[in-house]
Short mmCIF file of C-alpha atoms in Angstrom, two decimals:
data_model
loop_
_atom_site.label_atom_id
_atom_site.label_comp_id
_atom_site.label_asym_id
_atom_site.label_seq_id
_atom_site.Cartn_x
_atom_site.Cartn_y
_atom_site.Cartn_z
CA UNK A 22 -34.71 25.42 5.71
CA UNK A 23 -34.40 22.21 7.74
CA UNK A 24 -31.36 21.83 9.95
CA UNK A 25 -28.99 19.02 8.98
CA UNK A 26 -26.41 17.28 11.13
CA UNK A 27 -23.62 14.88 10.36
CA UNK A 28 -24.07 11.33 11.60
CA UNK A 29 -21.49 9.19 13.35
CA UNK A 30 -21.71 5.50 12.50
CA UNK A 31 -19.62 2.52 13.45
CA UNK A 32 -18.30 0.22 10.78
CA UNK A 33 -17.03 -2.90 12.48
CA UNK A 34 -15.46 -4.33 14.54
CA UNK A 35 -17.32 -7.37 13.23
CA UNK A 36 -18.20 -6.06 9.80
CA UNK A 37 -17.07 -8.66 7.22
CA UNK A 38 -15.68 -5.98 4.94
CA UNK A 39 -13.25 -4.79 7.60
CA UNK A 40 -11.34 -8.07 7.17
CA UNK A 41 -11.04 -8.92 10.81
CA UNK A 42 -11.70 -6.86 13.88
CA UNK A 43 -11.24 -3.31 12.74
CA UNK A 44 -13.62 -0.62 13.91
CA UNK A 45 -14.04 2.55 11.92
CA UNK A 46 -15.95 5.44 13.39
CA UNK A 47 -17.24 7.24 10.34
CA UNK A 48 -18.65 10.72 10.34
CA UNK A 49 -20.95 11.00 7.38
CA UNK A 50 -22.76 13.84 5.74
CA UNK A 51 -25.52 12.01 3.92
CA UNK A 52 -23.58 9.35 2.01
CA UNK A 53 -20.32 11.28 2.03
CA UNK A 54 -17.56 10.44 4.49
CA UNK A 55 -16.28 13.58 6.15
CA UNK A 56 -14.30 12.02 8.98
CA UNK A 57 -12.92 8.68 10.07
CA UNK A 58 -11.27 7.43 13.24
CA UNK A 59 -9.92 3.88 12.96
CA UNK A 60 -9.81 1.87 16.20
CA UNK A 61 -7.36 -1.02 16.32
CA UNK A 62 -6.33 -3.44 18.99
CA UNK A 63 -9.35 -5.69 19.31
CA UNK A 64 -7.12 -8.65 18.47
CA UNK A 65 -3.96 -7.52 20.25
CA UNK A 66 -2.15 -10.63 21.47
CA UNK A 67 1.14 -9.12 22.55
CA UNK A 68 3.25 -11.22 20.19
CA UNK A 69 6.22 -8.89 20.42
CA UNK A 70 6.24 -9.18 24.21
CA UNK A 71 5.80 -12.94 24.04
CA UNK A 72 8.65 -13.33 21.54
CA UNK A 73 11.02 -11.66 23.98
CA UNK A 74 10.49 -14.53 26.37
CA UNK A 75 11.28 -17.21 23.81
CA UNK A 76 14.49 -18.39 22.19
CA UNK A 77 15.19 -17.34 18.62
CA UNK A 78 14.09 -20.77 17.47
CA UNK A 79 10.86 -20.80 19.48
CA UNK A 80 9.87 -17.28 18.43
CA UNK A 81 9.57 -18.45 14.83
CA UNK A 82 6.17 -20.00 15.50
CA UNK A 83 4.79 -16.59 16.47
CA UNK A 84 5.60 -15.14 13.07
CA UNK A 85 3.15 -17.51 11.37
CA UNK A 86 0.36 -16.00 13.36
CA UNK A 87 0.73 -12.44 12.17
CA UNK A 88 -0.05 -12.38 8.46
CA UNK A 89 -1.56 -15.84 8.52
CA UNK A 90 -2.42 -15.82 4.82
CA UNK A 91 1.21 -15.27 3.91
CA UNK A 92 2.88 -17.16 6.74
CA UNK A 93 5.91 -18.39 4.81
CA UNK A 94 6.83 -14.81 3.95
CA UNK A 95 6.72 -13.98 7.66
CA UNK A 96 8.92 -17.00 8.37
CA UNK A 97 11.37 -15.86 5.73
CA UNK A 98 11.62 -12.28 7.02
CA UNK A 99 12.26 -13.42 10.56
CA UNK A 100 14.69 -16.15 9.54
CA UNK A 101 16.73 -13.78 7.40
CA UNK A 102 16.91 -11.31 10.29
CA UNK A 103 18.20 -13.98 12.69
CA UNK A 104 20.65 -15.27 10.09
CA UNK A 105 21.95 -11.74 9.64
CA UNK A 106 22.27 -11.37 13.39
CA UNK A 107 24.22 -14.64 13.59
CA UNK A 108 26.23 -13.65 10.51
CA UNK A 109 25.48 -16.90 8.69
CA UNK A 110 23.41 -15.38 5.88
CA UNK A 111 26.06 -16.19 3.26
CA UNK A 112 26.35 -19.82 4.31
CA UNK A 113 22.82 -21.02 3.62
CA UNK A 114 22.82 -24.02 1.24
CA UNK A 115 21.96 -23.17 -2.38
CA UNK A 116 19.04 -25.59 -2.51
CA UNK A 117 17.47 -24.02 0.56
CA UNK A 118 17.77 -20.53 -0.91
CA UNK A 119 16.15 -21.51 -4.21
CA UNK A 120 13.46 -23.47 -2.40
CA UNK A 121 12.70 -20.45 -0.22
CA UNK A 122 12.12 -18.35 -3.32
CA UNK A 123 9.90 -20.97 -4.93
CA UNK A 124 7.74 -21.56 -1.86
CA UNK A 125 7.43 -17.87 -1.03
CA UNK A 126 6.23 -17.04 -4.52
CA UNK A 127 3.61 -19.76 -4.28
CA UNK A 128 2.61 -18.34 -0.91
CA UNK A 129 2.36 -14.87 -2.44
CA UNK A 130 -0.02 -16.26 -5.06
CA UNK A 131 -2.13 -17.89 -2.34
CA UNK A 132 -2.21 -14.60 -0.44
CA UNK A 133 -3.21 -12.61 -3.50
CA UNK A 134 -5.91 -15.14 -4.31
CA UNK A 135 -7.44 -14.75 -0.88
CA UNK A 136 -7.24 -11.01 -1.28
CA UNK A 137 -8.95 -11.13 -4.67
CA UNK A 138 -11.70 -13.39 -3.32
CA UNK A 139 -12.49 -11.20 -0.35
CA UNK A 140 -12.06 -7.91 -2.18
CA UNK A 141 -14.37 -8.94 -5.00
CA UNK A 142 -16.89 -10.32 -2.53
CA UNK A 143 -16.85 -7.04 -0.60
CA UNK A 144 -17.69 -5.20 -3.77
CA UNK A 145 -20.42 -7.70 -4.65
CA UNK A 146 -18.80 -10.05 -7.17
CA UNK A 147 -19.43 -13.45 -5.66
CA UNK A 148 -18.36 -15.76 -8.49
CA UNK A 149 -14.74 -14.65 -8.18
CA UNK A 150 -14.59 -16.10 -4.68
CA UNK A 151 -15.44 -19.59 -5.92
CA UNK A 152 -12.92 -19.36 -8.75
CA UNK A 153 -10.06 -18.10 -6.62
CA UNK A 154 -10.72 -20.48 -3.73
CA UNK A 155 -10.63 -23.38 -6.17
CA UNK A 156 -7.13 -22.33 -7.23
CA UNK A 157 -5.99 -21.32 -3.77
CA UNK A 158 -6.93 -24.79 -2.63
CA UNK A 159 -4.46 -26.20 -5.16
CA UNK A 160 -1.67 -24.05 -3.74
CA UNK A 161 -2.63 -24.84 -0.17
CA UNK A 162 -2.63 -28.58 -0.94
CA UNK A 163 0.78 -28.16 -2.49
CA UNK A 164 2.12 -26.39 0.59
CA UNK A 165 0.41 -28.89 2.87
CA UNK A 166 2.30 -31.68 1.09
CA UNK A 167 5.49 -29.82 1.92
CA UNK A 168 5.09 -28.81 5.54
CA UNK A 169 1.94 -30.49 6.75
CA UNK A 170 0.14 -27.28 7.74
CA UNK A 171 -2.17 -24.97 5.89
CA UNK A 172 -1.86 -21.72 7.81
CA UNK A 173 0.95 -22.03 10.31
CA UNK A 174 3.87 -23.77 8.62
CA UNK A 175 6.93 -22.62 10.69
CA UNK A 176 8.77 -24.31 7.86
CA UNK A 177 11.55 -21.88 6.98
CA UNK A 178 14.10 -22.22 9.76
CA UNK A 179 17.31 -20.52 10.67
CA UNK A 180 19.85 -22.20 8.39
CA UNK A 181 17.41 -23.56 5.82
CA UNK A 182 14.62 -26.08 6.20
CA UNK A 183 14.08 -28.90 8.68
CA UNK A 184 13.44 -31.34 5.83
CA UNK A 185 13.50 -31.37 2.07
CA UNK A 186 10.29 -31.09 0.07
CA UNK A 187 8.76 -34.39 -1.08
CA UNK A 188 9.42 -35.39 -4.72
CA UNK A 189 5.72 -35.02 -5.54
CA UNK A 190 6.04 -31.28 -4.90
CA UNK A 191 7.96 -30.62 -8.10
CA UNK A 192 5.46 -32.42 -10.30
CA UNK A 193 2.48 -30.71 -8.67
CA UNK A 194 4.12 -27.29 -8.69
CA UNK A 195 4.90 -27.54 -12.39
CA UNK A 196 1.34 -28.60 -13.15
CA UNK A 197 0.04 -25.60 -11.20
CA UNK A 198 2.43 -23.20 -12.92
CA UNK A 199 1.32 -24.51 -16.30
CA UNK A 200 -2.36 -24.30 -15.49
CA UNK A 201 -2.61 -21.11 -13.48
CA UNK A 202 -2.12 -18.42 -16.19
CA UNK A 203 -5.39 -19.54 -17.80
CA UNK A 204 -7.08 -19.13 -14.41
CA UNK A 205 -5.81 -15.56 -14.10
CA UNK A 206 -7.25 -14.97 -17.56
CA UNK A 207 -10.59 -16.15 -16.18
CA UNK A 208 -10.48 -13.63 -13.34
CA UNK A 209 -9.62 -10.94 -15.84
CA UNK A 210 -12.57 -11.91 -18.03
CA UNK A 211 -14.83 -11.65 -15.01
CA UNK A 212 -13.56 -8.33 -13.73
CA UNK A 213 -11.07 -6.29 -15.72
CA UNK A 214 -13.52 -4.90 -18.27
CA UNK A 215 -16.59 -5.41 -16.11
CA UNK A 216 -18.48 -2.11 -16.05
CA UNK A 217 -19.71 -2.50 -12.50
CA UNK A 218 -16.26 -3.46 -11.26
CA UNK A 219 -14.67 -0.50 -13.00
CA UNK A 220 -17.40 1.80 -11.76
CA UNK A 221 -16.76 0.71 -8.19
CA UNK A 222 -12.97 0.88 -8.36
CA UNK A 223 -11.77 3.38 -10.95
CA UNK A 224 -10.86 6.76 -9.53
CA UNK A 225 -11.56 5.53 -5.99
CA UNK A 226 -9.05 5.78 -3.15
CA UNK A 227 -6.46 7.64 -5.17
CA UNK A 228 -3.20 8.37 -3.42
CA UNK A 229 -0.28 10.25 -4.92
CA UNK A 230 3.35 9.20 -4.91
CA UNK A 231 4.25 11.99 -2.46
CA UNK A 232 1.57 10.88 -0.04
CA UNK A 233 2.69 7.26 -0.40
CA UNK A 234 6.20 8.23 0.63
CA UNK A 235 4.96 10.45 3.47
CA UNK A 236 2.85 7.62 4.86
CA UNK A 237 5.57 5.03 4.09
CA UNK A 238 3.20 2.95 1.98
CA UNK A 239 4.82 -0.03 0.32
CA UNK A 240 3.86 -3.04 -1.76
CA UNK A 241 1.12 -3.02 -4.39
CA UNK A 242 -0.32 0.24 -3.02
CA UNK A 243 2.93 2.09 -3.73
CA UNK A 244 3.45 0.38 -7.07
CA UNK A 245 -0.08 1.17 -8.22
CA UNK A 246 0.74 4.85 -7.64
CA UNK A 247 3.51 4.48 -10.20
CA UNK A 248 6.64 3.80 -8.17
CA UNK A 249 8.66 0.92 -9.56
CA UNK A 250 9.93 -0.22 -6.20
CA UNK A 251 10.04 -3.75 -4.93
CA UNK A 252 12.44 -4.98 -2.26
CA UNK A 253 13.15 -8.08 -4.33
CA UNK A 254 14.80 -5.77 -6.87
CA UNK A 255 15.78 -2.77 -4.73
CA UNK A 256 17.51 -4.65 -1.93
CA UNK A 257 17.55 -8.27 -3.10
CA UNK A 258 17.69 -11.22 -0.74
CA UNK A 259 17.73 -14.98 -1.45
CA UNK A 260 19.29 -14.23 -4.85
CA UNK A 261 16.23 -12.49 -6.30
CA UNK A 262 18.57 -10.35 -8.40
CA UNK A 263 19.35 -13.43 -10.50
CA UNK A 264 15.72 -14.05 -11.48
CA UNK A 265 14.10 -12.56 -14.52
CA UNK A 266 10.86 -10.81 -13.60
CA UNK A 267 9.19 -7.44 -13.87
CA UNK A 268 7.69 -5.03 -11.37
CA UNK A 269 4.12 -4.20 -12.42
CA UNK A 270 3.15 -0.61 -11.78
CA UNK A 271 0.14 1.64 -12.25
CA UNK A 272 -0.13 5.33 -12.98
CA UNK A 273 -3.10 6.69 -11.04
CA UNK A 274 -2.92 4.83 -7.73
CA UNK A 275 -6.60 3.98 -7.40
CA UNK A 276 -8.36 0.81 -6.27
CA UNK A 277 -8.61 -0.47 -9.84
CA UNK A 278 -4.89 -0.22 -10.43
CA UNK A 279 -4.10 -1.97 -7.18
CA UNK A 280 -6.24 -4.80 -8.50
CA UNK A 281 -4.37 -4.81 -11.82
CA UNK A 282 -0.98 -4.69 -10.11
CA UNK A 283 -1.79 -7.68 -7.93
CA UNK A 284 -3.05 -9.69 -10.88
CA UNK A 285 0.14 -8.90 -12.78
CA UNK A 286 2.18 -9.81 -9.71
CA UNK A 287 0.67 -13.27 -9.66
CA UNK A 288 1.89 -13.80 -13.21
CA UNK A 289 5.36 -12.59 -12.23
CA UNK A 290 5.38 -14.88 -9.19
CA UNK A 291 4.68 -17.80 -11.49
CA UNK A 292 7.66 -16.79 -13.61
CA UNK A 293 9.92 -16.67 -10.59
CA UNK A 294 8.64 -19.97 -9.20
CA UNK A 295 9.19 -21.66 -12.54
CA UNK A 296 12.74 -20.34 -12.78
CA UNK A 297 13.38 -21.56 -9.25
CA UNK A 298 12.15 -25.04 -10.18
CA UNK A 299 14.30 -25.05 -13.31
CA UNK A 300 17.46 -24.19 -11.43
CA UNK A 301 16.81 -26.23 -8.28
CA UNK A 302 20.22 -27.56 -7.25
CA UNK A 303 20.78 -30.84 -5.42
CA UNK A 304 22.27 -30.92 -1.97
CA UNK A 305 21.34 -30.30 1.65
CA UNK A 306 18.57 -27.93 2.68
CA UNK A 307 19.96 -27.18 6.13
CA UNK A 308 23.17 -25.48 7.09
CA UNK A 309 25.51 -27.87 8.92
CA UNK A 310 26.58 -25.68 11.81
CA UNK A 311 26.41 -27.38 15.17
CA UNK A 312 26.08 -24.04 16.95
CA UNK A 313 22.71 -23.13 15.44
CA UNK A 314 21.15 -25.97 13.50
CA UNK A 315 19.83 -29.26 14.81
CA UNK A 316 21.30 -32.55 13.60
CA UNK A 317 19.49 -34.60 10.92
CA UNK A 318 16.43 -36.32 12.33
CA UNK A 319 17.76 -39.80 11.57
CA UNK A 320 20.86 -39.09 13.67
CA UNK A 321 18.64 -37.95 16.53
CA UNK A 322 16.96 -41.36 16.49
CA UNK A 323 20.22 -43.30 16.32
CA UNK A 324 22.90 -41.39 18.28
CA UNK A 325 22.67 -40.18 21.84
CA UNK A 326 25.02 -37.24 21.11
CA UNK A 327 22.71 -36.01 18.37
CA UNK A 328 19.70 -36.46 20.62
CA UNK A 329 21.36 -34.37 23.34
CA UNK A 330 22.36 -31.68 20.85
CA UNK A 331 18.88 -31.55 19.44
CA UNK A 332 17.35 -31.31 22.90
CA UNK A 333 19.71 -28.57 24.01
CA UNK A 334 19.15 -26.52 20.88
CA UNK A 335 15.38 -26.80 21.08
CA UNK A 336 15.08 -26.08 24.79
CA UNK A 337 18.01 -23.76 25.58
CA UNK A 338 18.52 -22.24 22.13
CA UNK A 339 21.70 -20.55 21.03
CA UNK A 340 23.24 -17.22 21.93
CA UNK A 341 23.30 -14.42 19.41
CA UNK A 342 26.00 -11.73 19.48
CA UNK A 343 24.95 -8.44 21.04
CA UNK A 344 23.80 -5.93 18.46
CA UNK A 345 20.77 -5.01 16.40
CA UNK A 346 19.70 -5.77 12.85
CA UNK A 347 16.82 -4.81 10.60
CA UNK A 348 15.92 -7.13 7.77
CA UNK A 349 12.92 -6.83 5.52
CA UNK A 350 11.33 -8.79 2.72
CA UNK A 351 8.76 -7.95 0.08
CA UNK A 352 5.69 -9.62 1.53
CA UNK A 353 2.42 -9.76 -0.37
CA UNK A 354 1.27 -6.59 1.44
CA UNK A 355 4.48 -4.60 1.27
CA UNK A 356 7.67 -4.24 3.24
CA UNK A 357 7.67 -6.68 6.12
CA UNK A 358 10.59 -5.92 8.40
CA UNK A 359 12.03 -7.47 11.53
CA UNK A 360 14.11 -5.39 13.89
CA UNK A 361 15.92 -7.61 16.38
CA UNK A 362 17.97 -6.36 19.29
CA UNK A 363 20.21 -8.91 20.93
CA UNK A 364 21.83 -8.53 24.33
CA UNK A 365 24.02 -11.56 23.76
CA UNK A 366 21.63 -14.13 25.25
CA UNK A 367 19.44 -16.81 23.72
CA UNK A 368 16.37 -14.60 23.62
CA UNK A 369 15.79 -11.40 21.65
CA UNK A 370 15.90 -8.36 23.93
CA UNK A 371 13.61 -6.59 21.50
CA UNK A 372 11.55 -8.27 18.80
CA UNK A 373 9.97 -5.69 16.56
CA UNK A 374 7.91 -6.30 13.48
CA UNK A 375 7.43 -3.59 10.88
CA UNK A 376 3.99 -4.60 9.68
CA UNK A 377 3.07 -3.39 6.18
CA UNK A 378 -0.67 -3.60 6.88
CA UNK A 379 -0.44 -1.37 9.97
CA UNK A 380 1.49 1.30 8.09
CA UNK A 381 -0.66 1.08 4.96
CA UNK A 382 -3.91 1.33 6.92
CA UNK A 383 -2.92 4.74 8.24
CA UNK A 384 -3.44 6.14 4.74
CA UNK A 385 -7.09 5.10 4.82
CA UNK A 386 -8.19 8.55 5.93
CA UNK A 387 -6.80 10.57 3.00
CA UNK A 388 -8.09 7.90 0.64
CA UNK A 389 -11.70 7.96 1.75
CA UNK A 390 -12.43 11.51 2.89
CA UNK A 391 -14.98 13.04 0.57
CA UNK A 392 -15.93 9.66 -0.90
CA UNK A 393 -19.12 7.64 -0.44
CA UNK A 394 -19.60 5.09 2.35
CA UNK A 395 -19.57 2.24 -0.18
CA UNK A 396 -16.11 3.39 -1.34
CA UNK A 397 -14.75 2.77 2.16
CA UNK A 398 -15.32 -0.94 1.58
CA UNK A 399 -13.54 -0.85 -1.78
CA UNK A 400 -10.58 1.07 -0.34
CA UNK A 401 -10.12 -1.20 2.69
CA UNK A 402 -10.17 -4.20 0.38
CA UNK A 403 -7.61 -2.64 -1.93
CA UNK A 404 -5.17 -2.19 0.97
CA UNK A 405 -5.24 -5.96 1.61
CA UNK A 406 -5.13 -5.73 5.37
CA UNK A 407 -4.81 -8.65 7.76
CA UNK A 408 -5.65 -7.64 11.30
CA UNK A 409 -3.47 -10.38 12.74
CA UNK A 410 -0.51 -8.41 11.51
CA UNK A 411 -1.83 -4.98 12.43
CA UNK A 412 -2.60 -5.86 16.02
CA UNK A 413 0.11 -8.47 16.50
CA UNK B 23 31.86 1.09 4.92
CA UNK B 24 32.78 4.18 2.94
CA UNK B 25 29.11 4.67 2.25
CA UNK B 26 28.41 4.60 5.98
CA UNK B 27 31.19 7.07 6.69
CA UNK B 28 29.83 9.45 4.08
CA UNK B 29 26.36 9.35 5.68
CA UNK B 30 27.81 10.26 9.05
CA UNK B 31 29.97 13.03 7.56
CA UNK B 32 27.06 14.51 5.66
CA UNK B 33 24.85 14.38 8.72
CA UNK B 34 27.53 15.97 10.88
CA UNK B 35 27.88 18.70 8.27
CA UNK B 36 24.19 19.45 8.63
CA UNK B 37 23.51 19.09 12.33
CA UNK B 38 27.01 19.21 13.80
CA UNK B 39 27.20 18.02 17.38
CA UNK B 40 23.67 16.62 17.34
CA UNK B 41 25.38 13.45 16.09
CA UNK B 42 26.62 11.78 19.24
CA UNK B 43 28.17 8.70 17.68
CA UNK B 44 27.66 5.85 15.28
CA UNK B 45 28.04 2.13 15.10
CA UNK B 46 28.22 -0.35 12.23
CA UNK B 47 27.00 -3.85 12.96
CA UNK B 48 26.43 -6.50 10.27
CA UNK B 49 26.97 -3.85 7.57
CA UNK B 50 24.12 -1.73 8.98
CA UNK B 51 24.67 1.70 10.41
CA UNK B 52 23.07 3.18 13.52
CA UNK B 53 23.63 6.82 14.39
CA UNK B 54 23.00 8.01 17.92
CA UNK B 55 21.65 11.53 17.95
CA UNK B 56 20.77 14.21 20.45
CA UNK B 57 17.13 13.62 21.43
CA UNK B 58 16.56 17.34 22.00
CA UNK B 59 17.32 17.99 18.34
CA UNK B 60 15.54 15.03 16.83
CA UNK B 61 13.28 17.09 14.56
CA UNK B 62 16.24 19.04 13.20
CA UNK B 63 18.17 15.80 12.58
CA UNK B 64 15.22 14.08 10.89
CA UNK B 65 14.52 17.10 8.72
CA UNK B 66 18.15 17.16 7.62
CA UNK B 67 18.01 13.43 6.87
CA UNK B 68 14.95 13.97 4.73
CA UNK B 69 15.92 17.14 2.91
CA UNK B 70 19.66 17.13 2.34
CA UNK B 71 20.46 16.15 -1.24
CA UNK B 72 23.16 13.71 -0.22
CA UNK B 73 20.97 11.99 2.36
CA UNK B 74 17.39 12.14 1.05
CA UNK B 75 15.96 9.67 3.55
CA UNK B 76 12.47 10.41 2.37
CA UNK B 77 10.70 7.47 3.98
CA UNK B 78 10.33 6.67 7.66
CA UNK B 79 10.14 2.92 7.28
CA UNK B 80 9.66 2.22 10.94
CA UNK B 81 9.71 3.88 14.32
CA UNK B 82 9.93 1.90 17.52
CA UNK B 83 11.59 1.88 20.92
CA UNK B 84 13.79 -0.35 23.04
CA UNK B 85 13.55 -0.57 26.81
CA UNK B 86 17.13 -0.75 28.11
CA UNK B 87 16.20 -1.31 31.75
CA UNK B 88 18.13 -0.88 34.06
CA UNK B 89 20.15 1.54 31.94
CA UNK B 90 19.69 5.25 32.28
CA UNK B 91 18.35 6.81 30.12
CA UNK B 92 16.00 3.91 29.93
CA UNK B 93 14.43 4.11 26.47
CA UNK B 94 15.90 4.31 23.03
CA UNK B 95 13.61 5.55 20.28
CA UNK B 96 14.69 3.98 16.99
CA UNK B 97 13.96 5.48 13.56
CA UNK B 98 14.50 3.23 10.57
CA UNK B 99 14.87 5.42 7.49
CA UNK B 100 15.04 4.57 3.82
CA UNK B 101 16.24 6.66 0.90
CA UNK B 102 14.59 5.98 -2.46
CA UNK B 103 17.12 7.98 -4.54
CA UNK B 104 20.17 6.40 -2.90
CA UNK B 105 18.57 3.03 -2.08
CA UNK B 106 20.08 2.84 1.38
CA UNK B 107 18.98 2.66 4.97
CA UNK B 108 19.86 4.52 8.12
CA UNK B 109 18.94 3.90 11.72
CA UNK B 110 18.73 6.80 14.12
CA UNK B 111 18.65 6.27 17.86
CA UNK B 112 17.69 8.80 20.48
CA UNK B 113 17.71 8.10 24.21
CA UNK B 114 14.80 9.13 26.41
CA UNK B 115 14.72 8.85 30.21
CA UNK B 116 11.84 7.13 32.01
CA UNK B 117 9.69 10.17 32.53
CA UNK B 118 11.20 12.21 29.74
CA UNK B 119 9.70 13.25 26.45
CA UNK B 120 10.87 13.56 22.88
CA UNK B 121 9.53 15.76 20.10
CA UNK B 122 7.28 14.20 17.51
CA UNK B 123 8.54 13.81 13.93
CA UNK B 124 5.00 13.63 12.59
CA UNK B 125 5.64 16.94 10.86
CA UNK B 126 8.58 15.42 9.01
CA UNK B 127 6.95 12.14 7.98
CA UNK B 128 3.22 11.51 8.40
CA UNK B 129 4.02 7.83 8.87
CA UNK B 130 5.22 8.72 12.37
CA UNK B 131 1.68 9.42 13.57
CA UNK B 132 0.54 5.86 14.28
CA UNK B 133 4.03 4.55 14.93
CA UNK B 134 4.56 7.12 17.70
CA UNK B 135 1.15 6.33 19.12
CA UNK B 136 2.16 2.70 19.26
CA UNK B 137 5.39 3.50 21.09
CA UNK B 138 3.45 5.72 23.49
CA UNK B 139 0.93 2.96 24.08
CA UNK B 140 3.35 0.10 24.60
CA UNK B 141 6.33 1.89 26.20
CA UNK B 142 4.85 5.06 27.65
CA UNK B 143 7.26 7.37 25.80
CA UNK B 144 5.57 10.73 25.33
CA UNK B 145 5.99 12.49 22.00
CA UNK B 146 5.66 16.22 22.49
CA UNK B 147 3.65 18.06 19.90
CA UNK B 148 1.98 14.93 18.53
CA UNK B 149 -1.40 15.96 17.11
CA UNK B 150 -3.33 12.98 18.48
CA UNK B 151 -1.35 11.11 21.12
CA UNK B 152 -3.74 8.36 22.22
CA UNK B 153 -3.31 4.67 22.85
CA UNK B 154 -3.67 2.71 19.65
CA UNK B 155 -3.70 -1.00 20.53
CA UNK B 156 -4.95 -0.88 24.11
CA UNK B 157 -8.02 0.88 25.31
CA UNK B 158 -8.21 4.31 26.92
CA UNK B 159 -7.82 3.93 30.66
CA UNK B 160 -5.55 0.90 30.43
CA UNK B 161 -2.92 0.99 33.16
CA UNK B 162 0.69 0.24 32.24
CA UNK B 163 2.78 -0.14 29.14
CA UNK B 164 3.16 -3.81 28.14
CA UNK B 165 6.44 -3.69 26.24
CA UNK B 166 8.29 -2.31 29.23
CA UNK B 167 10.63 -4.91 30.68
CA UNK B 168 9.15 -4.57 34.17
CA UNK B 169 5.60 -5.21 32.93
CA UNK B 170 4.61 -8.81 33.73
CA UNK B 171 4.16 -11.18 30.83
CA UNK B 172 0.78 -12.32 32.11
CA UNK B 173 -0.45 -8.73 32.26
CA UNK B 174 -2.08 -6.74 35.02
CA UNK B 175 -5.71 -7.70 35.68
CA UNK B 176 -7.86 -4.67 35.15
CA UNK B 177 -11.47 -3.90 34.62
CA UNK B 178 -12.79 -2.96 31.23
CA UNK B 179 -15.56 -0.45 31.29
CA UNK B 180 -18.05 -1.27 28.58
CA UNK B 181 -19.50 1.77 26.92
#
């Protein structure tokens, strides 16, 4: 009988299906994966170190660059953490709070659309990419109208927003909300009952509830396993408890159910965004607190005192009381947390991000051991990883 | 506040003097614990019916230079049944070690590797304590306060 040996092969770091620069060292027995060692860090930019040298205001721009497909959610998590540290979280203007919810839900849809495009493409369904990018473009245009950027908005600030959204936003957002459910139906027609899609995703990458909790998995991965847990309901922020929406869950916790959960989540995000538009109050979008928030731009142009205040806030920053806070939001990938330690100065002594992708990726090994090499691609896609957030 | 007090009381009932103190800041509680008994404390946090902190949400460290002990390992816990959070803190001196909690929560595996990589805190008993973001052979721990922001130039050996 011929002697057989296991092979060790590299997947990545430049493999398109690893969604960035992730390298997996796979040990395979024929087509079966019997071992995997993930190697991270190819992108490591030291954002946490860098943030500790910047003021609380300046560090905001670094948060965009972690999960760059859901940047507004990163902005929100960081901003809420700083607001908690400054103890001004209950003073944020109502319009800013509702606007935060509306924009973040649109951002979640954009993030899920990019996920669906890349995940389907990984598995071999190319048409979906063109469909989802068409719709993602609509959301990105909408967000570009609001903050002028497509990937790095830095738009949610401590205290609210630097400027209100333009009037055209409401009209465009309503048109998108009206139109988009039919688009989700299109994706479903392409994939949900598609035999190849089901064959590639059903029963693949199963993870139990106990394992999810052990590995601290959150977001759609946890919900697909059957746990009805979403930070927007469990520990609400920005008034999410006042919105009417459901938490989609699965039962098995496989790749297929993660797909179904995310599709259902897009529908729920539309519901939330529509409710936010319906209840949008008038009023300011920025807290008027001279200690932390800059003066209105028009005043900066017209009054020397406002110009000085603006300059001092932007360059010197403001001091935060000594202490530490942890604040997390339900990002499109799961629980995105910020742990800030203040020593009483203008800069965070410790700036820690709890990245959902990093934590979720750790469960790759139990999900793929014993499966085929092609399943590795499906499982990575179903985790919705962004290496910018993993490596920071 | 009462909720916080009950957590501390329950924890003290389980691990006694391993609880060194606690602090409430912005309605969040941090409990300082004896680093030598960290596994016992974490197991109690996970298993006791009144605590049930079944998820290790996050594990990180803070460099308190020039304080001694220098490092503070921070465990952010979450309880699904009680829907509440708890932060444990354990101090570790510069060349000291702390036991791994990988046996309590598997999530600690990569998180401890990250702390080891970026701070140089050694977790005793960790099944696979290697650098995770920087390459093997890298000199220094970048999140230490005395590590320069611009890094230390060093050669990368291509293999």
